[in-house]
Every structure is written in structure tokens, then in C-alpha cells.
Amino acid sequence: MAHGVFHRILGAINLSELDLDVPSDRRLWESLYGKTSKGDLECLKCREDDPGCPQFMFLRLWKGRPMAVHYSTSIRHPTAPESPRHKALKERIARAAQRAGFTAELEAQGADGRRRTDVLVHGDDGTQLGCEIQLSYATAQAVAKRTDIARADGLSPLWTTDDASAPLIERTPWTRIDKMPLEAFSSGNALLVRGGVKDLKLKKCDSRNPLPCPDHGYGRCNHWHGTWAPTLGMHLDHLIGATAANEYLPLYIPAQQGRRRPAHLWVSAQDRERYLDATADTLADPEPGTVDDHAPAEPERLPLSRECAYQQRLEEKEKRGPVARDTVAILPAGITLTDPPLPAPPQKNLRPLSSTAPASTSLSTSALPPPKRPVRRPPTTSASSLAVGPQCPPGEAGPCACCRQLTHRYGKGGNPLCQLCRARRAASEAGG
């Protein structure tokens, strides 16, 4: 893997100088990426010094940066068909939609030919759920463009990734699962949702809360504050059916004080309604083409290198550590309620969901008033106190720490040892 490569028409190219956020550089990259044939790109060193070495290369994105890689049987060329994992997950999503009672289309194309959706699910009330699978790197601009095209066609996009640093996170309605092998997608293994779906949690700001009031920055206000916490126990199969049935809906939260960047969430219909009733945020989608911030991979602008990296493994040439966009953090909702939250109404089961998908509730137990602690009161009299003797006050009798016989153990004048054991210990210490 190298950042220098020779093109048979353009000559030597320093890929480290390409900034994919710059239109001219992006156009050059898109004209080459996935559009070259074997023989169009060559290793600079092999071409000059050792033509017998495997000198042909192809382009790929590695951690968000353009790189040139020697042909190898262990690396899939970008011009090859979609990976088996991508295909298996696409079929898994379609099966989940069908088990929930909906119809699904694979590789559905738009009327104008600009859009090709991995899985198009026809949901309730005219909902068109456009499921996109992104297991490889995609730039923020590409994600925004495809999302805008889907919305223009009347689709509700749902992107699925297994990379916590994927640029699509928070830039479009998304969900994240674990990195899993092909067999897990093809079999009935549960695919837990790790990010992108959240519950509205309401917690009372009182003396039991260790944090100060988020509105004032100090003290406690005795009101209820809301946060968005990751949903636990949600499976991807269940999420597909729930979103198609409009039980879970997308929510766009613009950047405000306390939220360092905008956020796209999937939330239950009850949580969404409760949030919009208690906040001044207006329900809207971002402007077309919006990219919230720059992709984490900046161009390195290194000198053109002519070293051969044929024997170098990708892991040994990692250009940057992954910058996690999905931090699994609890987001402040920015709402404050004066009254205790009401229990959420029961969800209507519009379609039978997958039997492997657990039921999900929108209102957490933390949203309910905490239960009162039981008060422990000493008894006025007890049989154990009477067994020790009248000199033992009620409730202060207990087992001896040595012989386990009842003795006056607690309270004023109590001792963990009974009189007999104390005498034995004193005699032993005197004899020793």
C-alpha cells in the first residue's frame, strides 16, 4: 500500500495530496477509483527497478485516504461485485421485512435512474423505507448526496454500518451493528443494534441525583430533565419491522447549546411525540447537501514516495487511528418537565415481528419516580433479647462471633464475643 502510483496517461500521482473535500480533487479521484483496468496503474519502484515484480496496482480508500495497493488475492478490487457480506446482509434485511408482513425489493431503481437502493421496504401508510448497507468507507459528501436523492424520491433512508467511525454516522438516519462474519448474516444469529436508536429518559433533579441541575449549573430544581440514551436489546430484524410499521421514526436534532453537532436518531413514536411537545425544536430535515463537519481523514501531503510496499501488510501501514463518531454517549435532550412523566401508552402491534426480536419499550424505568426505601425499625421486644437476659436491651442481641451463642452483641455495652469466649481468650493470652 503506497501513496505514490504511476498512471499510464497522467504519469506519477501523489495520492497524499488529494483532498476529497475539494471538488477538483474529488472529481479526479472519482474518475480513477473503480474505473481503472489492470495495467493502468503501476508501482513506481517496480516500474523503474524491477519490472519482473508484481508491479500493477489498483486504488482503494484506507481509513478515509486514497491509497494504491498491489494486486493480491487477499484484497478485493473495487471493480469486483459487491462483497458476500454486503449481499448477505442485504438479503437478511429483506427477509426481516417479509417476516414482519411487508414487501421488499432488492436493488430498487428510481424512475430517473439516479437511485439504486439496496433494499426498498414498502411499509404502512405509504412509508417507503430505503435501506442502504455501507460496510466499506464512503465519504460524507457521497452519503449526503445519496440521502438527498432518496428523500427527493419520497424514501425514508435507513443506513446500516458496522464501523463506529463511518462518516455516515449522525449525517443521516443510521444504525450500527457489530462487525460480524458472513455466517452470522446468513444464519439466524441476532444482530444487536449498537448505535443510532435511542430512548428518551426522564430523571428527577433532586438530592439523589449526583449531578447539578443542567439548566442552572448548580443545585437541584426538583424538576424532570430529559436525555437520549442508547436503546438496549434492540435487534436489527426488529428495527426493520418497527420502522416500516411507523413504530420507530427518524428524528433530526439541530446543533444547540449542549449538543456539539446535529444528530439523527431513530426513536419510538411515543418518545418522539413527547419530545416535540416539551421542546422548542421544530421538526425538520437538514438542508439538501448538508455535511455537518469534515471527514476525519485529512490529506497528509507527503513527498512523493517511490518505495515498493508489496510485502507490507495494511495493518502495518495504518495512516490514522479510527476517529469514533458513534461514541455511544447519552445526549442531553434539552427538555425540562415540572410534573412527573406519564407512562407511555401501549404500542399497537401493526405487524408480527420476528420471533427472535425482543419486544422494545420506549419509556425506561428511570423515567418513573424512584421507589421509597424501606425503613428498618428495631423491634420493641424480641425473643432473642429475652433469651440473653433482662440486662440486654431489645433488638441488641446477636450471635457470638466465635461460638454463635446468643449474647449482648450490639448497642451500648455490647461485644462481638460472649462472656465465656472472652474469658477463654483472656486465659489464652495470659498463658501465652
Short mmCIF file of C-alpha atoms in Angstrom, two decimals:
data_model
loop_
_atom_site.label_atom_id
_atom_site.label_comp_id
_atom_site.label_asym_id
_atom_site.label_seq_id
_atom_site.Cartn_x
_atom_site.Cartn_y
_atom_site.Cartn_z
CA MET A 1 0.00 0.00 0.00
CA ALA A 2 1.50 3.32 -1.08
CA HIS A 3 0.51 6.90 -1.71
CA GLY A 4 2.58 7.18 -4.89
CA VAL A 5 1.48 5.49 -8.15
CA PHE A 6 2.16 5.78 -11.89
CA HIS A 7 -0.77 6.22 -14.30
CA ARG A 8 -0.13 5.31 -17.90
CA ILE A 9 -1.65 8.61 -19.10
CA LEU A 10 -1.36 11.04 -16.16
CA GLY A 11 2.10 9.92 -15.03
CA ALA A 12 3.19 9.88 -11.39
CA ILE A 13 0.41 10.80 -8.92
CA ASN A 14 0.91 11.71 -5.27
CA LEU A 15 -2.33 10.46 -3.68
CA SER A 16 -1.48 12.01 -0.31
CA GLU A 17 -2.11 15.46 -1.80
CA LEU A 18 -5.72 14.69 -2.74
CA ASP A 19 -8.32 16.32 -0.50
CA LEU A 20 -11.66 14.64 -1.14
CA ASP A 21 -13.47 17.67 0.29
CA VAL A 22 -12.13 19.79 -2.60
CA PRO A 23 -14.32 19.44 -5.73
CA SER A 24 -11.43 19.29 -8.21
CA ASP A 25 -9.58 16.60 -6.23
CA ARG A 26 -12.78 14.65 -5.70
CA ARG A 27 -13.56 14.70 -9.44
CA LEU A 28 -10.07 13.38 -10.21
CA TRP A 29 -10.44 10.63 -7.63
CA GLU A 30 -13.89 9.62 -8.87
CA SER A 31 -12.57 9.45 -12.44
CA LEU A 32 -9.98 6.88 -11.33
CA TYR A 33 -11.46 4.98 -8.39
CA GLY A 34 -13.01 1.75 -9.61
CA LYS A 35 -12.58 2.77 -13.26
CA THR A 36 -9.04 1.54 -13.97
CA SER A 37 -8.11 -1.79 -15.50
CA LYS A 38 -5.20 -3.99 -14.61
CA GLY A 39 -2.19 -2.36 -16.23
CA ASP A 40 -3.38 1.25 -15.97
CA LEU A 41 -1.64 1.80 -12.60
CA GLU A 42 1.90 0.67 -11.76
CA CYS A 43 4.18 0.73 -8.74
CA LEU A 44 6.78 3.49 -9.22
CA LYS A 45 9.71 1.48 -7.89
CA CYS A 46 8.83 -1.80 -9.63
CA ARG A 47 8.28 0.01 -12.91
CA GLU A 48 11.77 1.51 -12.85
CA ASP A 49 13.93 -1.02 -10.99
CA ASP A 50 12.29 -4.45 -11.10
CA PRO A 51 9.73 -4.89 -13.87
CA GLY A 52 9.53 -8.60 -13.04
CA CYS A 53 7.97 -7.81 -9.66
CA PRO A 54 4.14 -7.69 -9.46
CA GLN A 55 4.01 -4.05 -10.45
CA PHE A 56 0.33 -3.48 -11.24
CA MET A 57 -1.79 -1.66 -8.66
CA PHE A 58 -5.35 -0.52 -8.03
CA LEU A 59 -6.86 2.24 -5.90
CA ARG A 60 -8.75 1.97 -2.65
CA LEU A 61 -9.76 4.12 0.32
CA TRP A 62 -7.96 3.16 3.51
CA LYS A 63 -9.18 4.90 6.68
CA GLY A 64 -10.59 7.68 4.51
CA ARG A 65 -7.44 8.31 2.49
CA PRO A 66 -6.72 7.41 -1.17
CA MET A 67 -4.08 4.70 -1.44
CA ALA A 68 -2.60 2.47 -4.14
CA VAL A 69 -2.39 -1.28 -3.47
CA HIS A 70 -0.66 -4.09 -5.33
CA TYR A 71 -2.90 -6.73 -6.80
CA SER A 72 -3.31 -9.58 -4.33
CA THR A 73 -5.71 -12.47 -3.97
CA SER A 74 -6.38 -11.42 -0.35
CA ILE A 75 -7.68 -7.94 -1.29
CA ARG A 76 -10.88 -7.37 -3.24
CA HIS A 77 -10.54 -4.99 -6.14
CA PRO A 78 -13.09 -2.13 -6.15
CA THR A 79 -14.39 -3.10 -9.57
CA ALA A 80 -15.39 -6.57 -8.33
CA PRO A 81 -19.05 -7.25 -7.49
CA GLU A 82 -20.40 -6.43 -4.04
CA SER A 83 -18.85 -8.38 -1.20
CA PRO A 84 -20.53 -11.55 0.10
CA ARG A 85 -21.09 -9.85 3.47
CA HIS A 86 -22.88 -6.95 1.80
CA LYS A 87 -25.07 -9.29 -0.21
CA ALA A 88 -25.87 -11.49 2.81
CA LEU A 89 -26.85 -8.52 4.99
CA LYS A 90 -29.00 -7.15 2.17
CA GLU A 91 -30.88 -10.43 1.92
CA ARG A 92 -31.16 -10.58 5.73
CA ILE A 93 -32.88 -7.17 5.83
CA ALA A 94 -35.29 -8.20 3.08
CA ARG A 95 -36.21 -11.39 4.97
CA ALA A 96 -36.75 -9.39 8.18
CA ALA A 97 -39.17 -7.08 6.38
CA GLN A 98 -41.07 -10.01 4.89
CA ARG A 99 -41.35 -11.76 8.26
CA ALA A 100 -42.84 -8.54 9.66
CA GLY A 101 -45.55 -8.64 6.96
CA PHE A 102 -44.11 -6.17 4.44
CA THR A 103 -42.83 -6.48 0.89
CA ALA A 104 -39.21 -5.75 0.00
CA GLU A 105 -37.35 -5.11 -3.28
CA LEU A 106 -33.65 -5.69 -3.83
CA GLU A 107 -31.69 -3.15 -5.89
CA ALA A 108 -34.77 -0.98 -6.49
CA GLN A 109 -34.09 1.77 -9.04
CA GLY A 110 -35.57 5.24 -9.18
CA ALA A 111 -37.67 6.47 -12.07
CA ASP A 112 -34.90 8.77 -13.30
CA GLY A 113 -32.18 6.15 -12.88
CA ARG A 114 -30.19 8.22 -10.36
CA ARG A 115 -31.01 5.99 -7.40
CA ARG A 116 -30.44 2.32 -6.71
CA THR A 117 -31.50 1.28 -3.21
CA ASP A 118 -30.11 -1.88 -1.63
CA VAL A 119 -33.45 -2.86 -0.08
CA LEU A 120 -36.71 -0.94 -0.56
CA VAL A 121 -39.34 -1.87 2.06
CA HIS A 122 -42.97 -0.92 1.44
CA GLY A 123 -44.36 -0.06 4.88
CA ASP A 124 -47.60 1.17 6.39
CA ASP A 125 -49.31 4.44 5.42
CA GLY A 126 -47.24 4.76 2.26
CA THR A 127 -43.89 4.56 4.06
CA GLN A 128 -41.05 3.73 1.69
CA LEU A 129 -38.06 2.61 3.77
CA GLY A 130 -34.83 2.83 1.78
CA CYS A 131 -32.32 0.53 3.49
CA GLU A 132 -28.72 1.23 2.48
CA ILE A 133 -25.83 -1.01 3.61
CA GLN A 134 -22.39 0.58 3.94
CA LEU A 135 -19.73 -1.84 5.17
CA SER A 136 -16.88 -0.06 3.36
CA TYR A 137 -15.72 3.54 3.53
CA ALA A 138 -17.89 6.23 1.94
CA THR A 139 -17.19 9.96 2.05
CA ALA A 140 -19.52 12.35 3.81
CA GLN A 141 -20.37 14.03 0.52
CA ALA A 142 -21.36 10.71 -1.08
CA VAL A 143 -23.61 9.90 1.88
CA ALA A 144 -25.28 13.32 1.78
CA LYS A 145 -25.84 13.08 -1.98
CA ARG A 146 -27.42 9.62 -1.85
CA THR A 147 -29.59 10.63 1.10
CA ASP A 148 -30.85 13.73 -0.73
CA ILE A 149 -31.73 11.65 -3.80
CA ALA A 150 -33.61 9.13 -1.65
CA ARG A 151 -35.61 11.86 0.11
CA ALA A 152 -36.41 13.51 -3.22
CA ASP A 153 -37.92 10.19 -4.36
CA GLY A 154 -40.10 10.04 -1.24
CA LEU A 155 -37.98 7.46 0.61
CA SER A 156 -37.14 7.40 4.30
CA PRO A 157 -33.46 6.38 4.32
CA LEU A 158 -32.02 3.94 6.85
CA TRP A 159 -28.28 3.37 6.63
CA THR A 160 -26.63 0.36 8.30
CA THR A 161 -22.91 0.20 9.06
CA ASP A 162 -20.58 -1.85 11.26
CA ASP A 163 -17.93 0.86 11.64
CA ALA A 164 -18.06 3.21 14.65
CA SER A 165 -16.01 5.78 12.69
CA ALA A 166 -18.09 5.72 9.49
CA PRO A 167 -18.69 9.25 8.13
CA LEU A 168 -22.40 8.48 7.63
CA ILE A 169 -22.97 8.43 11.42
CA GLU A 170 -25.08 11.42 12.54
CA ARG A 171 -25.25 12.68 8.94
CA THR A 172 -28.27 10.59 8.01
CA PRO A 173 -30.73 8.27 9.76
CA TRP A 174 -28.43 5.40 10.66
CA THR A 175 -27.89 2.31 12.76
CA ARG A 176 -24.76 0.41 13.69
CA ILE A 177 -24.20 -3.29 14.31
CA ASP A 178 -21.12 -5.26 15.33
CA LYS A 179 -18.51 -6.40 12.83
CA MET A 180 -19.55 -9.98 12.19
CA PRO A 181 -18.55 -12.69 9.70
CA LEU A 182 -20.59 -13.73 6.71
CA GLU A 183 -22.03 -16.75 8.53
CA ALA A 184 -23.67 -14.51 11.16
CA PHE A 185 -25.60 -12.61 8.47
CA SER A 186 -26.71 -15.75 6.67
CA SER A 187 -27.77 -17.64 9.79
CA GLY A 188 -30.31 -16.70 12.42
CA ASN A 189 -27.79 -15.02 14.73
CA ALA A 190 -29.19 -11.97 16.47
CA LEU A 191 -27.74 -8.71 15.12
CA LEU A 192 -27.79 -6.34 18.07
CA VAL A 193 -28.13 -2.64 17.29
CA ARG A 194 -25.25 -0.80 18.95
CA GLY A 195 -25.99 2.77 17.87
CA GLY A 196 -28.42 5.08 16.12
CA VAL A 197 -31.53 4.14 18.16
CA LYS A 198 -32.21 5.92 21.46
CA ASP A 199 -34.78 6.12 24.25
CA LEU A 200 -35.98 9.30 25.94
CA LYS A 201 -35.05 9.02 29.64
CA LEU A 202 -36.55 11.41 32.22
CA LYS A 203 -34.80 11.74 35.56
CA LYS A 204 -35.77 13.89 38.53
CA CYS A 205 -33.31 16.58 39.55
CA ASP A 206 -33.25 16.11 43.32
CA SER A 207 -30.80 15.28 46.10
CA ARG A 208 -30.45 11.70 44.86
CA ASN A 209 -29.01 12.92 41.56
CA PRO A 210 -25.20 13.31 41.91
CA LEU A 211 -25.01 15.89 39.09
CA PRO A 212 -26.04 19.55 39.39
CA CYS A 213 -29.07 20.91 37.59
CA PRO A 214 -28.29 21.07 33.84
CA ASP A 215 -30.41 24.22 33.44
CA HIS A 216 -28.75 26.27 36.19
CA GLY A 217 -25.40 24.54 36.55
CA TYR A 218 -25.76 24.26 40.31
CA GLY A 219 -28.12 22.89 42.95
CA ARG A 220 -31.25 20.85 42.28
CA CYS A 221 -34.50 22.14 40.81
CA ASN A 222 -36.76 19.14 41.64
CA HIS A 223 -37.96 19.03 38.03
CA TRP A 224 -37.56 16.27 35.42
CA HIS A 225 -34.76 16.54 32.82
CA GLY A 226 -34.62 14.52 29.60
CA THR A 227 -31.72 12.75 27.91
CA TRP A 228 -31.37 10.47 24.91
CA ALA A 229 -29.82 7.14 25.94
CA PRO A 230 -28.91 4.19 23.68
CA THR A 231 -31.66 1.62 23.35
CA LEU A 232 -30.64 -1.72 24.82
CA GLY A 233 -31.73 -5.08 23.46
CA MET A 234 -32.85 -3.83 20.03
CA HIS A 235 -32.20 -6.23 17.14
CA LEU A 236 -31.77 -5.17 13.54
CA ASP A 237 -34.56 -7.51 12.39
CA HIS A 238 -36.95 -5.92 14.88
CA LEU A 239 -35.88 -2.40 13.90
CA ILE A 240 -36.62 -3.04 10.22
CA GLY A 241 -40.16 -4.15 11.01
CA ALA A 242 -40.73 -1.38 13.57
CA THR A 243 -39.60 1.40 11.22
CA ALA A 244 -41.72 0.06 8.36
CA ALA A 245 -44.71 -0.02 10.74
CA ASN A 246 -44.01 3.58 11.85
CA GLU A 247 -43.47 2.43 15.43
CA TYR A 248 -39.96 3.93 15.24
CA LEU A 249 -39.47 7.21 13.39
CA PRO A 250 -36.44 9.33 12.43
CA LEU A 251 -35.73 12.46 14.45
CA TYR A 252 -33.30 15.21 13.41
CA ILE A 253 -31.94 17.35 16.26
CA PRO A 254 -30.10 20.53 15.15
CA ALA A 255 -26.94 21.63 16.92
CA GLN A 256 -27.65 23.72 20.02
CA GLN A 257 -26.03 24.54 23.32
CA GLY A 258 -25.00 21.27 24.93
CA ARG A 259 -25.04 19.42 21.58
CA ARG A 260 -21.75 19.85 19.76
CA ARG A 261 -23.18 18.73 16.42
CA PRO A 262 -26.55 17.80 14.89
CA ALA A 263 -27.82 14.29 15.45
CA HIS A 264 -30.00 11.84 13.57
CA LEU A 265 -31.85 9.37 15.80
CA TRP A 266 -34.36 6.58 15.46
CA VAL A 267 -36.83 6.91 18.34
CA SER A 268 -40.18 5.39 19.22
CA ALA A 269 -43.30 7.25 18.10
CA GLN A 270 -44.25 7.90 21.76
CA ASP A 271 -40.82 9.33 22.64
CA ARG A 272 -40.84 11.49 19.53
CA GLU A 273 -44.25 12.96 20.35
CA ARG A 274 -43.31 13.51 24.00
CA TYR A 275 -40.08 15.26 22.98
CA LEU A 276 -41.74 17.56 20.44
CA ASP A 277 -44.42 18.52 22.96
CA ALA A 278 -41.81 19.60 25.51
CA THR A 279 -39.22 21.35 23.33
CA ALA A 280 -38.95 24.35 21.08
CA ASP A 281 -37.19 22.35 18.34
CA THR A 282 -39.05 22.26 15.06
CA LEU A 283 -39.39 19.00 13.19
CA ALA A 284 -37.36 19.31 10.01
CA ASP A 285 -34.73 17.61 7.91
CA PRO A 286 -31.32 19.15 7.21
CA GLU A 287 -30.94 21.23 4.10
CA PRO A 288 -30.07 19.19 0.99
CA GLY A 289 -26.36 18.56 0.64
CA THR A 290 -25.66 19.39 4.28
CA VAL A 291 -22.43 17.91 5.66
CA ASP A 292 -22.27 18.63 9.37
CA ASP A 293 -18.47 18.58 9.67
CA HIS A 294 -15.44 17.45 7.76
CA ALA A 295 -14.46 13.83 7.41
CA PRO A 296 -11.82 12.86 9.99
CA ALA A 297 -9.22 11.90 7.38
CA GLU A 298 -7.27 14.97 6.27
CA PRO A 299 -4.73 14.80 3.41
CA GLU A 300 -1.19 14.17 4.68
CA ARG A 301 0.56 15.91 1.75
CA LEU A 302 3.67 13.71 1.97
CA PRO A 303 6.55 13.82 -0.51
CA LEU A 304 6.09 11.51 -3.47
CA SER A 305 7.46 8.13 -2.38
CA ARG A 306 8.87 5.59 -4.82
CA GLU A 307 9.21 2.76 -2.30
CA CYS A 308 7.61 -0.60 -3.10
CA ALA A 309 5.12 -1.73 -0.46
CA TYR A 310 4.19 -5.07 -2.00
CA GLN A 311 5.15 -7.12 1.08
CA GLN A 312 3.76 -4.62 3.54
CA ARG A 313 0.56 -5.53 5.35
CA LEU A 314 -2.24 -3.00 5.62
CA GLU A 315 -2.22 -3.21 9.41
CA GLU A 316 1.44 -2.12 9.48
CA LYS A 317 0.72 0.94 7.35
CA GLU A 318 -2.25 2.34 9.20
CA LYS A 319 -2.30 6.03 8.44
CA ARG A 320 -4.51 7.16 11.30
CA GLY A 321 -6.38 5.73 14.21
CA PRO A 322 -10.14 5.40 13.77
CA VAL A 323 -11.95 8.51 14.98
CA ALA A 324 -15.14 7.20 16.54
CA ARG A 325 -18.22 9.19 15.53
CA ASP A 326 -20.53 6.82 17.37
CA THR A 327 -19.43 7.42 20.96
CA VAL A 328 -22.48 5.64 22.47
CA ALA A 329 -22.90 8.76 24.61
CA ILE A 330 -26.03 9.95 26.40
CA LEU A 331 -27.20 13.13 24.66
CA PRO A 332 -28.95 15.95 26.53
CA ALA A 333 -32.49 16.28 25.18
CA GLY A 334 -32.82 19.88 26.31
CA ILE A 335 -36.28 19.45 27.85
CA THR A 336 -37.45 20.05 31.44
CA LEU A 337 -40.82 18.93 32.83
CA THR A 338 -42.33 20.17 36.06
CA ASP A 339 -44.65 17.20 36.53
CA PRO A 340 -43.75 13.51 36.68
CA PRO A 341 -43.85 11.83 33.27
CA LEU A 342 -46.92 9.84 32.41
CA PRO A 343 -46.49 6.20 31.42
CA ALA A 344 -46.28 5.68 27.68
CA PRO A 345 -49.41 4.20 26.06
CA PRO A 346 -49.05 0.61 24.91
CA GLN A 347 -47.70 0.24 21.40
CA LYS A 348 -50.01 -1.21 18.82
CA ASN A 349 -48.73 -4.32 17.10
CA LEU A 350 -49.33 -3.50 13.48
CA ARG A 351 -47.35 -6.47 12.23
CA PRO A 352 -45.99 -9.61 13.90
CA LEU A 353 -42.27 -9.02 14.14
CA SER A 354 -39.54 -11.61 14.05
CA SER A 355 -39.74 -14.20 16.77
CA THR A 356 -36.05 -13.67 17.52
CA ALA A 357 -36.50 -9.95 18.06
CA PRO A 358 -37.22 -8.95 21.65
CA ALA A 359 -40.01 -6.54 22.46
CA SER A 360 -38.87 -2.96 22.97
CA THR A 361 -40.36 -0.36 25.28
CA SER A 362 -39.95 3.35 24.81
CA LEU A 363 -40.20 4.56 28.41
CA SER A 364 -37.41 3.49 30.71
CA THR A 365 -37.94 2.64 34.35
CA SER A 366 -35.69 5.58 35.17
CA ALA A 367 -38.48 7.82 33.89
CA LEU A 368 -40.73 6.74 36.76
CA PRO A 369 -40.49 8.19 40.30
CA PRO A 370 -37.97 6.16 42.31
CA PRO A 371 -39.49 3.80 44.83
CA LYS A 372 -39.30 4.67 48.50
CA ARG A 373 -36.65 2.92 50.51
CA PRO A 374 -37.94 0.55 53.19
CA VAL A 375 -37.43 1.91 56.70
CA ARG A 376 -35.82 -0.50 59.12
CA ARG A 377 -37.30 -0.14 62.60
CA PRO A 378 -35.90 -2.02 65.61
CA PRO A 379 -38.44 -4.25 67.31
CA THR A 380 -39.82 -3.21 70.68
CA THR A 381 -39.09 -6.65 72.11
CA SER A 382 -37.76 -9.92 70.77
CA ALA A 383 -37.43 -13.48 71.87
CA SER A 384 -33.66 -13.35 71.31
CA SER A 385 -33.27 -10.43 73.76
CA LEU A 386 -35.32 -12.27 76.37
CA ALA A 387 -33.17 -15.39 75.91
CA VAL A 388 -29.98 -13.43 76.71
CA GLY A 389 -31.42 -11.89 79.84
CA PRO A 390 -33.22 -8.81 81.09
CA GLN A 391 -29.97 -6.80 81.05
CA CYS A 392 -29.92 -6.92 77.20
CA PRO A 393 -31.97 -4.06 75.65
CA PRO A 394 -34.48 -5.07 72.95
CA GLY A 395 -33.00 -5.53 69.47
CA GLU A 396 -29.32 -5.68 70.65
CA ALA A 397 -28.96 -9.45 70.90
CA GLY A 398 -26.94 -11.33 68.30
CA PRO A 399 -24.78 -14.42 67.72
CA CYS A 400 -21.32 -14.61 69.26
CA ALA A 401 -18.60 -14.24 66.64
CA CYS A 402 -16.88 -17.36 67.99
CA CYS A 403 -19.37 -19.90 69.36
CA ARG A 404 -22.50 -18.42 67.71
CA GLN A 405 -24.44 -18.45 71.00
CA LEU A 406 -26.79 -15.53 71.68
CA THR A 407 -25.17 -12.66 73.54
CA HIS A 408 -25.47 -8.91 74.06
CA ARG A 409 -23.68 -8.03 70.82
CA TYR A 410 -24.97 -4.63 69.63
CA GLY A 411 -25.54 -1.23 71.20
CA LYS A 412 -24.01 0.28 74.34
CA GLY A 413 -22.13 -2.32 76.34
CA GLY A 414 -22.32 -4.90 73.54
CA ASN A 415 -19.43 -7.12 72.46
CA PRO A 416 -18.98 -9.47 69.47
CA LEU A 417 -17.90 -12.23 71.92
CA CYS A 418 -19.96 -13.73 74.71
CA GLN A 419 -18.66 -13.73 78.29
CA LEU A 420 -17.43 -17.32 78.10
CA CYS A 421 -15.45 -16.73 74.88
CA ARG A 422 -13.99 -13.52 76.28
CA ALA A 423 -12.83 -15.45 79.35
CA ARG A 424 -11.25 -18.15 77.22
CA ARG A 425 -9.40 -15.58 75.06
CA ALA A 426 -8.11 -13.74 78.17
CA ALA A 427 -6.85 -17.02 79.69
CA SER A 428 -5.15 -17.97 76.41
CA GLU A 429 -3.38 -14.60 76.16
CA ALA A 430 -2.25 -14.79 79.79
CA GLY A 431 -0.88 -18.29 79.36
CA GLY A 432 0.93 -17.39 76.14
#
